[in-house]
Amino acid sequence: GLENEDGKGEVLVSDYTFPASGNSVVYCGLKPVFVDIDPKTYNMDYKDLRKKINKNTKVIMVVHTFGQSADMDNIIKLANRYSIPVIEDAAHAIGAKFDGKKTGNHFPFTVFSFQALKHLTTIDGGALQIQDKALYERGKIIRWFGLDKKKTRLENNITEQGYKYHMNNVNACVGLLQLEGIDKIVDKYIENGKYLDQNLKDIRGVELIKYYDNSEPSYWLYTLKVENRADFIKMMEVNGIAASELHKRNDLHEYLNDNPVEL
Ligand SMILES: *Cc1c(COP(=O)(O)O)cnc(C)c1O
């Protein structure tokens, strides 16, 4: 029931992210409305978010870009003021903390990715964390064909569209083993990130990401702004560190933004 009568339900989503964020919105029959980012943190800019909230806004989807939690205080305030649920695309942020609390403790829905390149990988797959107990139970039914595993097949009555979204046991087994060492894995990313913070901070032509107070990023992907990208990439390569460009603004993807909004 996310769509309103004229089918114009909107999801406010960060513009600078992997296209999966906006893609999932279109997949649900809703319209992604891209929110500009703060060029200092690369996270959703709450001032632009505030401007774009309207009566069709159904959900705010934040991305904890590259492992730093979004601008939590301001987003929580706006979400509460307008009673809009927040879904976290936490693909980069397992183990990241804000106000001393790990990702998954701030919002009603948190989506983790266990794709091959993420902190924890099941080779492919992910997890949806739902705070509300009743919605969590409903989620488990939707996940598996609309069938309730607590009932026998003959007792089951499918009442809404279900999917085949469960993870198989082989992938889950890979994930469970990684979960045992997840703190160590995340700590390694943090250690590497802090090393780069320390050693790149005084270099001319390099601007490091700004971290919010109260934020302890998981440093999934180390990202920075440089005056000369090609030269910087070459310099890192010479020093044995792979570097590359990555995301393009999602509003520039025709399919994701059939009704462009001026940023
Ligand atoms: C990796 C990634 C995803 C997609 O995850 P899958 O597990 O491949 O579906 C979604 N959002 C962001 C920001 C990502 O980096």
mmCIF file of C-alpha atoms and ligand atoms in Angstrom:
data_model
loop_
_atom_site.group_PDB
_atom_site.id
_atom_site.type_symbol
_atom_site.label_atom_id
_atom_site.label_comp_id
_atom_site.label_asym_id
_atom_site.label_seq_id
_atom_site.Cartn_x
_atom_site.Cartn_y
_atom_site.Cartn_z
ATOM 1 C CA GLY A 1 0.000 0.000 0.000
ATOM 2 C CA LEU A 2 2.764 2.480 -0.727
ATOM 3 C CA GLU A 3 1.138 4.099 -3.749
ATOM 4 C CA ASN A 4 -1.463 6.826 -3.458
ATOM 5 C CA GLU A 5 -4.541 6.887 -5.746
ATOM 6 C CA ASP A 6 -2.894 8.610 -8.666
ATOM 7 C CA GLY A 7 0.084 6.303 -8.424
ATOM 8 C CA LYS A 8 2.460 9.125 -7.765
ATOM 9 C CA GLY A 9 4.144 7.897 -4.623
ATOM 10 C CA GLU A 10 7.593 9.386 -4.390
ATOM 11 C CA VAL A 11 10.731 8.193 -2.677
ATOM 12 C CA LEU A 12 13.363 10.768 -1.825
ATOM 13 C CA VAL A 13 16.684 9.129 -2.476
ATOM 14 C CA SER A 14 20.332 10.234 -2.471
ATOM 15 C CA ASP A 15 21.507 11.146 -5.950
ATOM 16 C CA TYR A 16 25.082 10.025 -5.543
ATOM 17 C CA THR A 17 24.990 6.258 -5.059
ATOM 18 C CA PHE A 18 25.070 2.952 -6.852
ATOM 19 C CA PRO A 19 22.023 2.834 -9.169
ATOM 20 C CA ALA A 20 20.490 0.004 -7.112
ATOM 21 C CA SER A 21 19.029 2.584 -4.727
ATOM 22 C CA GLY A 22 16.885 4.365 -7.322
ATOM 23 C CA ASN A 23 16.303 1.174 -9.293
ATOM 24 C CA SER A 24 14.559 -0.464 -6.341
ATOM 25 C CA VAL A 25 12.176 2.491 -6.167
ATOM 26 C CA VAL A 26 11.165 2.188 -9.830
ATOM 27 C CA TYR A 27 10.808 -1.575 -9.369
ATOM 28 C CA CYS A 28 8.208 -0.920 -6.667
ATOM 29 C CA GLY A 29 6.178 1.274 -9.031
ATOM 30 C CA LEU A 30 7.206 4.436 -7.222
ATOM 31 C CA LYS A 31 9.044 7.482 -8.448
ATOM 32 C CA PRO A 32 12.573 8.235 -7.288
ATOM 33 C CA VAL A 33 13.102 11.898 -6.588
ATOM 34 C CA PHE A 34 16.795 12.535 -6.261
ATOM 35 C CA VAL A 35 18.115 14.614 -3.418
ATOM 36 C CA ASP A 36 21.357 16.467 -3.884
ATOM 37 C CA ILE A 37 24.319 15.646 -1.709
ATOM 38 C CA ASP A 38 26.469 17.754 0.547
ATOM 39 C CA PRO A 39 29.736 18.089 -1.389
ATOM 40 C CA LYS A 40 31.708 17.876 1.856
ATOM 41 C CA THR A 41 30.325 14.526 3.067
ATOM 42 C CA TYR A 42 28.822 13.059 -0.151
ATOM 43 C CA ASN A 43 25.726 12.245 1.907
ATOM 44 C CA MET A 44 22.158 13.455 1.310
ATOM 45 C CA ASP A 45 21.898 17.201 1.957
ATOM 46 C CA TYR A 46 19.105 17.695 4.499
ATOM 47 C CA LYS A 47 18.328 21.194 3.211
ATOM 48 C CA ASP A 48 17.585 19.834 -0.262
ATOM 49 C CA LEU A 49 15.697 16.948 1.343
ATOM 50 C CA ARG A 50 13.512 19.402 3.257
ATOM 51 C CA LYS A 51 12.761 21.286 0.014
ATOM 52 C CA LYS A 52 11.655 18.110 -1.785
ATOM 53 C CA ILE A 53 9.325 16.662 0.846
ATOM 54 C CA ASN A 54 5.715 16.993 -0.349
ATOM 55 C CA LYS A 55 2.352 15.267 0.035
ATOM 56 C CA ASN A 56 3.385 12.458 -2.340
ATOM 57 C CA THR A 57 6.512 11.572 -0.361
ATOM 58 C CA LYS A 58 6.137 8.027 0.923
ATOM 59 C CA VAL A 59 9.643 7.152 1.992
ATOM 60 C CA ILE A 60 13.037 8.729 2.519
ATOM 61 C CA MET A 61 15.829 6.411 1.393
ATOM 62 C CA VAL A 62 19.180 7.380 2.805
ATOM 63 C CA VAL A 63 22.479 5.931 1.705
ATOM 64 C CA HIS A 64 25.336 5.913 4.186
ATOM 65 C CA THR A 65 27.691 6.906 1.437
ATOM 66 C CA PHE A 66 30.932 4.936 1.349
ATOM 67 C CA GLY A 67 30.463 3.936 4.979
ATOM 68 C CA GLN A 68 29.794 7.214 6.728
ATOM 69 C CA SER A 69 26.323 7.393 8.289
ATOM 70 C CA ALA A 70 24.041 9.975 6.701
ATOM 71 C CA ASP A 71 23.317 13.290 8.443
ATOM 72 C CA MET A 72 21.333 11.396 11.078
ATOM 73 C CA ASP A 73 20.227 14.163 13.465
ATOM 74 C CA ASN A 74 18.749 16.307 10.707
ATOM 75 C CA ILE A 75 17.170 13.420 8.792
ATOM 76 C CA ILE A 76 15.596 11.935 11.909
ATOM 77 C CA LYS A 77 14.160 15.350 12.776
ATOM 78 C CA LEU A 78 12.606 15.773 9.299
ATOM 79 C CA ALA A 79 11.306 12.192 9.180
ATOM 80 C CA ASN A 80 9.644 12.641 12.553
ATOM 81 C CA ARG A 81 8.199 16.048 11.761
ATOM 82 C CA TYR A 82 6.500 14.752 8.574
ATOM 83 C CA SER A 83 5.970 11.138 9.780
ATOM 84 C CA ILE A 84 7.802 9.663 6.805
ATOM 85 C CA PRO A 85 9.482 6.280 7.269
ATOM 86 C CA VAL A 86 13.188 6.066 6.504
ATOM 87 C CA ILE A 87 14.739 3.119 4.686
ATOM 88 C CA GLU A 88 18.499 2.882 4.999
ATOM 89 C CA ASP A 89 20.506 1.633 2.069
ATOM 90 C CA ALA A 90 23.230 0.381 4.393
ATOM 91 C CA ALA A 91 25.168 -1.474 1.711
ATOM 92 C CA HIS A 92 28.337 0.408 2.723
ATOM 93 C CA ALA A 93 27.721 0.742 6.398
ATOM 94 C CA ILE A 94 27.684 -2.515 8.303
ATOM 95 C CA GLY A 95 29.523 -1.761 11.549
ATOM 96 C CA ALA A 96 29.491 2.020 11.030
ATOM 97 C CA LYS A 97 28.358 3.947 14.097
ATOM 98 C CA PHE A 98 26.480 7.143 14.783
ATOM 99 C CA ASP A 99 26.085 8.444 18.324
ATOM 100 C CA GLY A 100 27.885 5.292 19.423
ATOM 101 C CA LYS A 101 25.174 3.065 17.954
ATOM 102 C CA LYS A 102 25.744 0.745 15.023
ATOM 103 C CA THR A 103 23.870 0.968 11.714
ATOM 104 C CA GLY A 104 20.504 -0.701 12.145
ATOM 105 C CA ASN A 105 19.620 1.053 15.409
ATOM 106 C CA HIS A 106 18.297 4.346 14.089
ATOM 107 C CA PHE A 107 15.553 3.688 11.531
ATOM 108 C CA PRO A 108 12.636 1.279 10.948
ATOM 109 C CA PHE A 109 14.123 -0.436 7.871
ATOM 110 C CA THR A 110 17.768 -1.218 7.134
ATOM 111 C CA VAL A 111 18.975 -2.946 3.999
ATOM 112 C CA PHE A 112 22.395 -4.586 4.017
ATOM 113 C CA SER A 113 24.179 -5.888 0.939
ATOM 114 C CA PHE A 114 26.352 -8.988 1.064
ATOM 115 C CA GLN A 115 27.435 -8.661 -2.569
ATOM 116 C CA ALA A 116 30.978 -9.731 -3.390
ATOM 117 C CA LEU A 117 32.681 -6.375 -2.707
ATOM 118 C CA LYS A 118 30.947 -5.488 0.531
ATOM 119 C CA HIS A 119 32.427 -5.795 4.055
ATOM 120 C CA LEU A 120 30.586 -9.037 4.620
ATOM 121 C CA THR A 121 29.892 -11.138 1.576
ATOM 122 C CA THR A 122 27.743 -14.178 0.961
ATOM 123 C CA ILE A 123 29.074 -14.006 -2.625
ATOM 124 C CA ASP A 124 25.759 -12.367 -3.409
ATOM 125 C CA GLY A 125 22.711 -11.602 -1.357
ATOM 126 C CA GLY A 126 21.665 -9.262 1.403
ATOM 127 C CA ALA A 127 19.396 -8.736 4.373
ATOM 128 C CA LEU A 128 16.466 -6.533 5.240
ATOM 129 C CA GLN A 129 16.193 -5.639 8.907
ATOM 130 C CA ILE A 130 12.737 -4.577 10.074
ATOM 131 C CA GLN A 131 12.164 -3.106 13.538
ATOM 132 C CA ASP A 132 8.400 -3.612 13.703
ATOM 133 C CA LYS A 133 7.572 -7.173 14.729
ATOM 134 C CA ALA A 134 4.360 -7.474 12.689
ATOM 135 C CA LEU A 135 5.978 -6.069 9.539
ATOM 136 C CA TYR A 136 8.926 -8.393 10.085
ATOM 137 C CA GLU A 137 6.583 -11.395 10.116
ATOM 138 C CA ARG A 138 4.817 -10.107 6.997
ATOM 139 C CA GLY A 139 8.182 -9.609 5.331
ATOM 140 C CA LYS A 140 9.059 -13.243 5.869
ATOM 141 C CA ILE A 141 5.833 -14.290 4.131
ATOM 142 C CA ILE A 142 6.344 -11.939 1.176
ATOM 143 C CA ARG A 143 9.910 -13.206 0.890
ATOM 144 C CA TRP A 144 8.751 -16.717 0.128
ATOM 145 C CA PHE A 145 5.847 -16.813 -2.373
ATOM 146 C CA GLY A 146 3.391 -15.345 0.134
ATOM 147 C CA LEU A 147 3.482 -18.615 2.043
ATOM 148 C CA ASP A 148 3.682 -18.799 5.826
ATOM 149 C CA LYS A 149 6.222 -21.409 6.836
ATOM 150 C CA LYS A 150 4.627 -21.700 10.265
ATOM 151 C CA LYS A 151 1.536 -23.262 8.688
ATOM 152 C CA THR A 152 1.095 -26.417 6.649
ATOM 153 C CA ARG A 153 0.646 -25.950 2.921
ATOM 154 C CA LEU A 154 -3.044 -26.826 3.115
ATOM 155 C CA GLU A 155 -3.600 -24.354 5.926
ATOM 156 C CA ASN A 156 -1.884 -21.573 3.969
ATOM 157 C CA ASN A 157 -3.890 -18.865 2.257
ATOM 158 C CA ILE A 158 -1.854 -16.476 0.120
ATOM 159 C CA THR A 159 -3.194 -12.968 0.650
ATOM 160 C CA GLU A 160 -0.661 -10.849 -1.222
ATOM 161 C CA GLN A 161 2.049 -11.015 -3.865
ATOM 162 C CA GLY A 162 5.014 -13.040 -2.715
ATOM 163 C CA TYR A 163 8.458 -13.425 -4.249
ATOM 164 C CA LYS A 164 11.420 -15.759 -4.136
ATOM 165 C CA TYR A 165 13.757 -13.476 -2.244
ATOM 166 C CA HIS A 166 15.207 -15.782 0.379
ATOM 167 C CA MET A 167 18.906 -16.566 0.465
ATOM 168 C CA ASN A 168 19.889 -20.167 -0.151
ATOM 169 C CA ASN A 169 21.607 -22.148 2.606
ATOM 170 C CA VAL A 170 24.957 -22.365 0.838
ATOM 171 C CA ASN A 171 25.285 -18.575 0.624
ATOM 172 C CA ALA A 172 23.943 -18.204 4.139
ATOM 173 C CA CYS A 173 26.620 -20.580 5.392
ATOM 174 C CA VAL A 174 29.340 -18.387 3.823
ATOM 175 C CA GLY A 175 27.760 -15.369 5.513
ATOM 176 C CA LEU A 176 27.450 -16.986 8.935
ATOM 177 C CA LEU A 177 31.148 -17.859 8.917
ATOM 178 C CA GLN A 178 32.061 -14.281 7.963
ATOM 179 C CA LEU A 179 29.742 -12.924 10.614
ATOM 180 C CA GLU A 180 31.911 -14.567 13.264
ATOM 181 C CA GLY A 181 34.807 -12.330 12.217
ATOM 182 C CA ILE A 182 32.880 -9.233 11.102
ATOM 183 C CA ASP A 183 34.356 -6.889 13.734
ATOM 184 C CA LYS A 184 37.840 -7.766 12.617
ATOM 185 C CA ILE A 185 36.931 -7.265 8.961
ATOM 186 C CA VAL A 186 35.372 -3.837 9.594
ATOM 187 C CA ASP A 187 38.264 -2.816 11.864
ATOM 188 C CA LYS A 188 40.679 -3.495 9.031
ATOM 189 C CA TYR A 189 38.757 -1.134 6.720
ATOM 190 C CA ILE A 190 38.722 1.499 9.480
ATOM 191 C CA GLU A 191 42.436 1.102 10.071
ATOM 192 C CA ASN A 192 43.197 1.495 6.347
ATOM 193 C CA GLY A 193 40.827 4.482 6.095
ATOM 194 C CA LYS A 194 42.427 6.256 9.021
ATOM 195 C CA TYR A 195 45.848 5.598 7.556
ATOM 196 C CA LEU A 196 44.792 7.315 4.325
ATOM 197 C CA ASP A 197 43.141 10.186 6.277
ATOM 198 C CA GLN A 198 46.396 10.765 8.056
ATOM 199 C CA ASN A 199 48.693 10.479 5.062
ATOM 200 C CA LEU A 200 46.674 12.317 2.426
ATOM 201 C CA LYS A 201 45.448 15.220 4.506
ATOM 202 C CA ASP A 202 48.221 17.721 3.790
ATOM 203 C CA ILE A 203 48.662 17.047 0.093
ATOM 204 C CA ARG A 204 47.969 19.965 -2.210
ATOM 205 C CA GLY A 205 45.101 19.410 -4.642
ATOM 206 C CA VAL A 206 43.475 16.777 -2.422
ATOM 207 C CA GLU A 207 40.309 17.396 -0.398
ATOM 208 C CA LEU A 208 39.311 14.727 2.099
ATOM 209 C CA ILE A 209 35.771 13.838 3.072
ATOM 210 C CA LYS A 210 34.370 15.667 6.094
ATOM 211 C CA TYR A 211 33.147 13.437 8.914
ATOM 212 C CA TYR A 212 30.198 14.483 11.053
ATOM 213 C CA ASP A 213 30.705 14.777 14.794
ATOM 214 C CA ASN A 214 29.348 11.577 16.408
ATOM 215 C CA SER A 215 30.133 9.570 13.288
ATOM 216 C CA GLU A 216 32.400 6.533 13.187
ATOM 217 C CA PRO A 217 32.486 5.448 9.539
ATOM 218 C CA SER A 218 33.148 1.916 8.367
ATOM 219 C CA TYR A 219 35.300 3.243 5.505
ATOM 220 C CA TRP A 220 33.860 0.831 2.962
ATOM 221 C CA LEU A 221 35.339 2.748 0.044
ATOM 222 C CA TYR A 222 37.881 5.494 0.557
ATOM 223 C CA THR A 223 36.705 8.488 -1.449
ATOM 224 C CA LEU A 224 38.115 11.955 -1.929
ATOM 225 C CA LYS A 225 38.160 14.940 -4.232
ATOM 226 C CA VAL A 226 41.255 15.727 -6.248
ATOM 227 C CA GLU A 227 42.160 18.510 -8.620
ATOM 228 C CA ASN A 228 43.685 16.172 -11.183
ATOM 229 C CA ARG A 229 42.009 12.780 -11.201
ATOM 230 C CA ALA A 230 44.118 11.093 -13.884
ATOM 231 C CA ASP A 231 47.396 12.096 -12.226
ATOM 232 C CA PHE A 232 46.176 11.110 -8.773
ATOM 233 C CA ILE A 233 45.094 7.670 -9.990
ATOM 234 C CA LYS A 234 48.501 7.211 -11.641
ATOM 235 C CA MET A 235 50.345 8.310 -8.500
ATOM 236 C CA MET A 236 48.385 5.838 -6.360
ATOM 237 C CA GLU A 237 48.976 3.073 -8.890
ATOM 238 C CA VAL A 238 52.727 3.662 -8.744
ATOM 239 C CA ASN A 239 52.419 3.217 -4.975
ATOM 240 C CA GLY A 240 50.544 -0.064 -5.336
ATOM 241 C CA ILE A 241 47.073 1.252 -4.444
ATOM 242 C CA ALA A 242 44.197 0.836 -6.892
ATOM 243 C CA ALA A 243 42.124 3.958 -7.404
ATOM 244 C CA SER A 244 39.353 4.773 -9.859
ATOM 245 C CA GLU A 245 36.328 6.921 -10.516
ATOM 246 C CA LEU A 246 33.007 5.340 -9.641
ATOM 247 C CA HIS A 247 29.439 6.614 -9.460
ATOM 248 C CA LYS A 248 27.747 9.022 -11.786
ATOM 249 C CA ARG A 249 24.834 11.178 -10.614
ATOM 250 C CA ASN A 250 21.805 8.895 -10.681
ATOM 251 C CA ASP A 251 19.486 11.599 -11.994
ATOM 252 C CA LEU A 252 21.454 11.392 -15.259
ATOM 253 C CA HIS A 253 20.252 7.832 -15.853
ATOM 254 C CA GLU A 254 17.291 8.185 -18.198
ATOM 255 C CA TYR A 255 15.348 5.215 -16.816
ATOM 256 C CA LEU A 256 15.729 6.341 -13.219
ATOM 257 C CA ASN A 257 14.739 9.911 -13.848
ATOM 258 C CA ASP A 258 12.122 10.147 -16.580
ATOM 259 C CA ASN A 259 10.999 13.430 -15.075
ATOM 260 C CA PRO A 260 14.221 15.286 -14.272
ATOM 261 C CA VAL A 261 14.280 17.626 -11.323
ATOM 262 C CA GLU A 262 16.661 20.532 -11.229
ATOM 263 C CA LEU A 263 19.223 19.934 -8.506
HETATM 264 C C1 LIG B 1 26.231 -2.762 -3.543
HETATM 265 C C2 LIG B 1 25.185 -1.748 -3.394
HETATM 266 C C3 LIG B 1 23.833 -2.079 -3.512
HETATM 267 C C4 LIG B 1 23.356 -3.364 -4.130
HETATM 268 O O1 LIG B 1 23.552 -4.432 -3.429
HETATM 269 P P1 LIG B 1 23.168 -5.865 -4.062
HETATM 270 O O2 LIG B 1 23.407 -6.732 -2.893
HETATM 271 O O3 LIG B 1 24.085 -6.088 -5.207
HETATM 272 O O4 LIG B 1 21.744 -5.771 -4.452
HETATM 273 C C5 LIG B 1 22.858 -1.153 -3.172
HETATM 274 N N1 LIG B 1 23.204 0.083 -2.809
HETATM 275 C C6 LIG B 1 24.484 0.467 -2.732
HETATM 276 C C7 LIG B 1 24.770 1.857 -2.302
HETATM 277 C C8 LIG B 1 25.502 -0.433 -3.041
HETATM 278 O O5 LIG B 1 26.774 -0.042 -2.988
#
